[in-house]
Amino acid sequence: MSTTIIAHRGASRSAPENTMSAFELAYQSGAEGIETDVQLTKDNVPVIMHDERLKRTTNGTGYIKDYTLSQLQQLDAGTWFSTKFSGETIISLHELLQWLRNKQLYLNIELKNNKIDYKNLENIVVDMISQFQLQNRTTISTFNPKSVRRLSTIANQIDIAFLTSKRRKRLVENAKLLGASAVHIKYPLLSNRLIQQCKQENIPVRVYTVNSTNRMQRCFDYGSDGIFTDIPEQALQCREQFNNQST
Ligand code: G3P
Ligand code: MG
């Protein structure tokens, strides 16, 4: 099986991360999946944003949790990246799923609940995925081990990934004990040994954030199940060259 190319926050090198433009560009470039981050608004709506705060990627200030969806929709989420994207807005998870539903894309929803453990986020997201019947091509991931455990009790048809940036003893065993069915690791944690162990245990391993040719090649070589990249177009080219060389 070849490594799936997943656009990290959409095609986030070419467009403002986690916006419709970034997802559309990822899709146009031929990416096979998209990764995105979810936070929860004051009125309990899951929205697509990496940070808990608005400052870095919008013209707002403060925390997402203190605003309603309609307040957040007034903000500009594109100008920080380039004036070419002025008027880009924060989108809800619902809007993203509507866009994705008729496209052949794998989806990774990362719950951003490791800093603020949003109440009920797991249930809200799982219900929405079920409503759109996207269970068989979605992975929900989180750095929060408690949330992995909660997810494992409610999301029985959805792939659940434990996300980690830290070197841990018995990562695979512990992820399984939490109820995860996959692991998503930061690139420095990648080793052939880990990949082989995961293959034996039938646990997919996906690697973030892989933006250089050398790193991509190493992931392809070891047979990781997926890579998260800001530059899906280049990753697809790189994978094609890699496959041609290895045949
Ligand atoms: O889901 C993989 C990766 O996105 C995790 O880190 O900070 O880019 O959301 P971050
Ligand atoms: Mg993420």
Short mmCIF file of C-alpha atoms and ligand atoms in Angstrom, two decimals:
data_model
loop_
_atom_site.label_atom_id
_atom_site.label_comp_id
_atom_site.label_asym_id
_atom_site.label_seq_id
_atom_site.Cartn_x
_atom_site.Cartn_y
_atom_site.Cartn_z
CA MET A 1 0.00 0.00 0.00
CA SER A 2 1.37 3.38 -0.89
CA THR A 3 1.63 6.26 1.56
CA THR A 4 -1.44 8.55 1.54
CA ILE A 5 -0.68 12.22 0.90
CA ILE A 6 -2.69 14.33 3.34
CA ALA A 7 -2.77 18.12 3.06
CA HIS A 8 -1.93 19.55 6.47
CA ARG A 9 -4.47 22.29 7.33
CA GLY A 10 -5.24 22.13 3.57
CA ALA A 11 -2.59 23.23 1.10
CA SER A 12 -1.27 25.55 3.78
CA ARG A 13 1.93 26.65 2.02
CA SER A 14 -0.16 28.15 -0.81
CA ALA A 15 -3.22 29.48 1.00
CA PRO A 16 -4.18 30.52 4.54
CA GLU A 17 -4.33 27.37 6.68
CA ASN A 18 -7.67 25.74 7.43
CA THR A 19 -9.67 27.94 5.02
CA MET A 20 -11.86 26.86 2.10
CA SER A 21 -9.16 28.11 -0.28
CA ALA A 22 -6.58 25.86 1.37
CA PHE A 23 -8.88 22.83 1.15
CA GLU A 24 -9.93 23.57 -2.42
CA LEU A 25 -6.29 23.96 -3.50
CA ALA A 26 -5.39 20.70 -1.78
CA TYR A 27 -8.19 18.94 -3.63
CA GLN A 28 -7.21 20.50 -6.98
CA SER A 29 -3.60 19.48 -6.46
CA GLY A 30 -4.63 15.83 -6.16
CA ALA A 31 -4.08 15.35 -2.43
CA GLU A 32 -5.75 12.17 -1.24
CA GLY A 33 -6.77 13.55 2.11
CA ILE A 34 -6.96 16.63 4.26
CA GLU A 35 -6.06 17.21 7.87
CA THR A 36 -7.80 19.92 9.85
CA ASP A 37 -8.07 21.25 13.40
CA VAL A 38 -11.26 21.78 15.35
CA GLN A 39 -12.10 24.13 18.23
CA LEU A 40 -15.47 24.79 19.86
CA THR A 41 -17.34 28.12 19.90
CA LYS A 42 -19.28 29.68 22.78
CA ASP A 43 -22.49 28.31 21.23
CA ASN A 44 -20.96 24.81 20.94
CA VAL A 45 -20.28 24.80 17.21
CA PRO A 46 -17.14 23.02 16.03
CA VAL A 47 -15.07 25.37 13.87
CA ILE A 48 -11.95 24.91 11.81
CA MET A 49 -9.01 26.63 13.51
CA HIS A 50 -5.61 25.53 14.69
CA ASP A 51 -5.09 27.95 17.58
CA GLU A 52 -7.34 28.47 20.61
CA ARG A 53 -6.88 32.20 20.06
CA LEU A 54 -7.82 34.34 17.09
CA LYS A 55 -4.80 36.59 16.90
CA ARG A 56 -2.39 34.71 14.63
CA THR A 57 -4.72 33.87 11.73
CA THR A 58 -7.55 36.41 11.90
CA ASN A 59 -8.16 40.09 12.58
CA GLY A 60 -9.84 39.20 15.90
CA THR A 61 -8.49 38.88 19.42
CA GLY A 62 -9.19 36.61 22.38
CA TYR A 63 -10.36 33.01 22.48
CA ILE A 64 -12.67 31.17 20.10
CA LYS A 65 -14.57 29.76 23.07
CA ASP A 66 -15.74 33.26 23.96
CA TYR A 67 -17.44 33.98 20.62
CA THR A 68 -20.48 32.57 18.84
CA LEU A 69 -20.21 31.18 15.33
CA SER A 70 -21.96 34.19 13.80
CA GLN A 71 -19.53 36.56 15.56
CA LEU A 72 -16.57 34.54 14.31
CA GLN A 73 -17.91 34.55 10.77
CA GLN A 74 -17.48 38.35 10.67
CA LEU A 75 -13.70 38.00 10.95
CA ASP A 76 -11.15 37.98 8.17
CA ALA A 77 -9.08 34.79 8.15
CA GLY A 78 -7.07 35.39 4.99
CA THR A 79 -5.33 38.77 5.03
CA TRP A 80 -2.68 37.69 7.57
CA PHE A 81 -1.43 35.28 4.90
CA SER A 82 -1.80 37.53 1.84
CA THR A 83 -4.15 40.28 0.70
CA LYS A 84 -4.95 37.93 -2.18
CA PHE A 85 -7.02 36.00 0.38
CA SER A 86 -8.76 38.96 2.05
CA GLY A 87 -12.34 38.13 2.94
CA GLU A 88 -11.62 34.47 3.64
CA THR A 89 -13.67 33.44 6.68
CA ILE A 90 -13.51 30.98 9.54
CA ILE A 91 -15.59 27.96 8.52
CA SER A 92 -17.54 25.49 10.62
CA LEU A 93 -16.91 21.74 10.57
CA HIS A 94 -20.40 21.36 9.12
CA GLU A 95 -19.44 23.49 6.10
CA LEU A 96 -16.26 21.52 5.60
CA LEU A 97 -18.10 18.18 5.67
CA GLN A 98 -20.67 19.47 3.22
CA TRP A 99 -17.87 20.40 0.82
CA LEU A 100 -16.05 17.11 1.33
CA ARG A 101 -19.02 14.76 1.21
CA ASN A 102 -19.03 14.30 -2.59
CA LYS A 103 -15.27 14.23 -3.02
CA GLN A 104 -13.08 11.18 -2.71
CA LEU A 105 -10.97 12.46 0.13
CA TYR A 106 -9.74 10.92 3.34
CA LEU A 107 -10.35 13.21 6.31
CA ASN A 108 -8.40 13.66 9.53
CA ILE A 109 -10.15 15.81 12.11
CA GLU A 110 -7.77 16.77 14.87
CA LEU A 111 -9.59 17.78 18.04
CA LYS A 112 -7.71 20.70 19.57
CA ASN A 113 -8.67 19.79 23.10
CA ASN A 114 -5.26 19.32 24.68
CA LYS A 115 -5.12 22.90 26.02
CA ILE A 116 -8.85 23.53 26.54
CA ASP A 117 -10.72 20.29 27.13
CA TYR A 118 -13.95 21.44 25.44
CA LYS A 119 -16.95 19.77 27.01
CA ASN A 120 -18.73 17.32 24.73
CA LEU A 121 -16.51 18.02 21.72
CA GLU A 122 -16.10 14.30 21.03
CA ASN A 123 -19.86 13.67 20.90
CA ILE A 124 -20.55 16.70 18.75
CA VAL A 125 -17.91 15.74 16.18
CA VAL A 126 -18.74 12.02 16.13
CA ASP A 127 -22.44 12.79 15.60
CA MET A 128 -21.66 15.12 12.72
CA ILE A 129 -19.42 12.57 11.00
CA SER A 130 -22.20 9.99 11.34
CA GLN A 131 -24.78 12.44 10.02
CA PHE A 132 -22.66 12.87 6.87
CA GLN A 133 -21.92 9.12 6.75
CA LEU A 134 -18.19 9.74 6.63
CA GLN A 135 -17.27 7.14 9.26
CA ASN A 136 -15.35 4.90 6.88
CA ARG A 137 -12.95 7.55 5.62
CA THR A 138 -12.39 9.69 8.69
CA THR A 139 -9.81 9.57 11.46
CA ILE A 140 -10.35 11.62 14.59
CA SER A 141 -7.08 12.39 16.35
CA THR A 142 -6.02 14.22 19.47
CA PHE A 143 -2.98 14.79 21.69
CA ASN A 144 -5.29 14.43 24.71
CA PRO A 145 -5.16 10.82 26.02
CA LYS A 146 -8.38 11.27 28.01
CA SER A 147 -10.14 12.34 24.86
CA VAL A 148 -8.82 9.29 22.96
CA ARG A 149 -10.37 7.16 25.68
CA ARG A 150 -13.70 9.00 25.49
CA LEU A 151 -13.70 8.71 21.71
CA SER A 152 -13.05 4.99 21.85
CA THR A 153 -16.26 4.50 23.81
CA ILE A 154 -18.48 6.44 21.41
CA ALA A 155 -16.93 6.18 17.94
CA ASN A 156 -16.99 2.48 17.27
CA GLN A 157 -16.87 2.74 13.47
CA ILE A 158 -14.44 5.64 13.24
CA ASP A 159 -10.66 5.38 13.22
CA ILE A 160 -9.21 7.05 16.35
CA ALA A 161 -5.59 8.18 16.39
CA PHE A 162 -3.42 9.04 19.36
CA LEU A 163 -1.28 12.01 18.36
CA THR A 164 2.13 12.50 19.87
CA SER A 165 5.19 14.67 19.52
CA LYS A 166 7.00 13.03 22.44
CA ARG A 167 9.22 9.99 22.48
CA ARG A 168 7.42 7.45 24.64
CA LYS A 169 8.18 3.98 25.79
CA ARG A 170 5.58 1.49 24.62
CA LEU A 171 3.81 4.03 22.40
CA VAL A 172 1.90 1.41 20.44
CA GLU A 173 0.86 -0.61 23.48
CA ASN A 174 -0.29 2.51 25.30
CA ALA A 175 -2.17 3.88 22.31
CA LYS A 176 -4.01 0.56 22.02
CA LEU A 177 -4.78 0.54 25.73
CA LEU A 178 -6.37 3.98 25.38
CA GLY A 179 -8.55 2.59 22.61
CA ALA A 180 -6.77 4.16 19.63
CA SER A 181 -6.72 2.34 16.30
CA ALA A 182 -3.92 4.46 14.78
CA VAL A 183 -0.96 6.62 15.81
CA HIS A 184 -0.01 9.98 14.38
CA ILE A 185 3.57 10.92 15.16
CA LYS A 186 5.80 13.95 14.76
CA TYR A 187 8.48 13.27 12.16
CA PRO A 188 11.47 12.96 14.59
CA LEU A 189 9.77 9.95 16.20
CA LEU A 190 9.79 8.03 12.93
CA SER A 191 11.82 4.84 12.90
CA ASN A 192 11.70 1.70 10.86
CA ARG A 193 11.28 -0.25 14.06
CA LEU A 194 8.15 1.68 15.03
CA ILE A 195 6.64 1.23 11.59
CA GLN A 196 7.34 -2.50 11.63
CA GLN A 197 5.82 -2.84 15.08
CA CYS A 198 2.70 -0.98 13.97
CA LYS A 199 2.40 -3.17 10.89
CA GLN A 200 2.54 -6.26 13.07
CA GLU A 201 -0.15 -4.86 15.31
CA ASN A 202 -2.21 -3.61 12.36
CA ILE A 203 -2.06 -0.01 13.59
CA PRO A 204 -1.72 2.63 10.85
CA VAL A 205 1.05 5.22 11.41
CA ARG A 206 0.83 8.66 9.87
CA VAL A 207 3.59 11.26 10.18
CA TYR A 208 3.49 15.06 10.51
CA THR A 209 4.58 17.56 9.18
CA VAL A 210 6.63 16.31 6.28
CA ASN A 211 7.75 19.07 3.92
CA SER A 212 11.21 18.13 2.63
CA THR A 213 12.01 15.63 -0.10
CA ASN A 214 14.41 13.69 2.13
CA ARG A 215 11.82 13.29 4.83
CA MET A 216 9.11 12.34 2.38
CA GLN A 217 11.35 9.69 0.85
CA ARG A 218 12.14 8.25 4.25
CA CYS A 219 8.42 7.95 5.05
CA PHE A 220 7.77 6.27 1.68
CA ASP A 221 10.73 3.97 2.16
CA TYR A 222 9.57 2.78 5.59
CA GLY A 223 6.01 2.41 4.34
CA SER A 224 4.25 4.82 6.66
CA ASP A 225 0.51 4.83 6.01
CA GLY A 226 0.24 8.56 5.51
CA ILE A 227 2.10 11.84 5.64
CA PHE A 228 0.73 15.24 6.57
CA THR A 229 2.29 17.89 4.37
CA ASP A 230 1.80 21.60 3.68
CA ILE A 231 2.81 20.99 0.04
CA PRO A 232 0.70 18.11 -1.28
CA GLU A 233 1.55 18.77 -4.92
CA GLN A 234 5.27 18.33 -4.27
CA ALA A 235 4.65 15.27 -2.11
CA LEU A 236 2.69 13.62 -4.92
CA GLN A 237 5.54 14.25 -7.36
CA CYS A 238 8.06 12.98 -4.88
CA ARG A 239 6.06 9.80 -4.31
CA GLU A 240 5.81 9.19 -8.03
CA GLN A 241 9.59 9.53 -8.45
CA PHE A 242 10.14 7.29 -5.48
CA ASN A 243 7.83 4.61 -6.87
CA ASN A 244 9.49 4.78 -10.31
CA GLN A 245 12.93 4.38 -8.76
CA SER A 246 11.94 1.43 -6.64
CA THR A 247 10.44 -0.61 -9.52
O1 G3P B 1 -2.50 16.24 13.04
C1 G3P B 1 -1.14 16.37 12.78
C2 G3P B 1 -0.64 17.75 13.14
O2 G3P B 1 -1.49 18.70 12.58
C3 G3P B 1 -0.51 17.97 14.62
O3 G3P B 1 0.08 19.19 14.95
O4 G3P B 1 0.08 21.56 15.60
O5 G3P B 1 0.06 20.96 13.20
O6 G3P B 1 -1.97 20.61 14.59
P1 G3P B 1 -0.46 20.65 14.57
MG MG B 2 -3.33 19.58 13.25
#
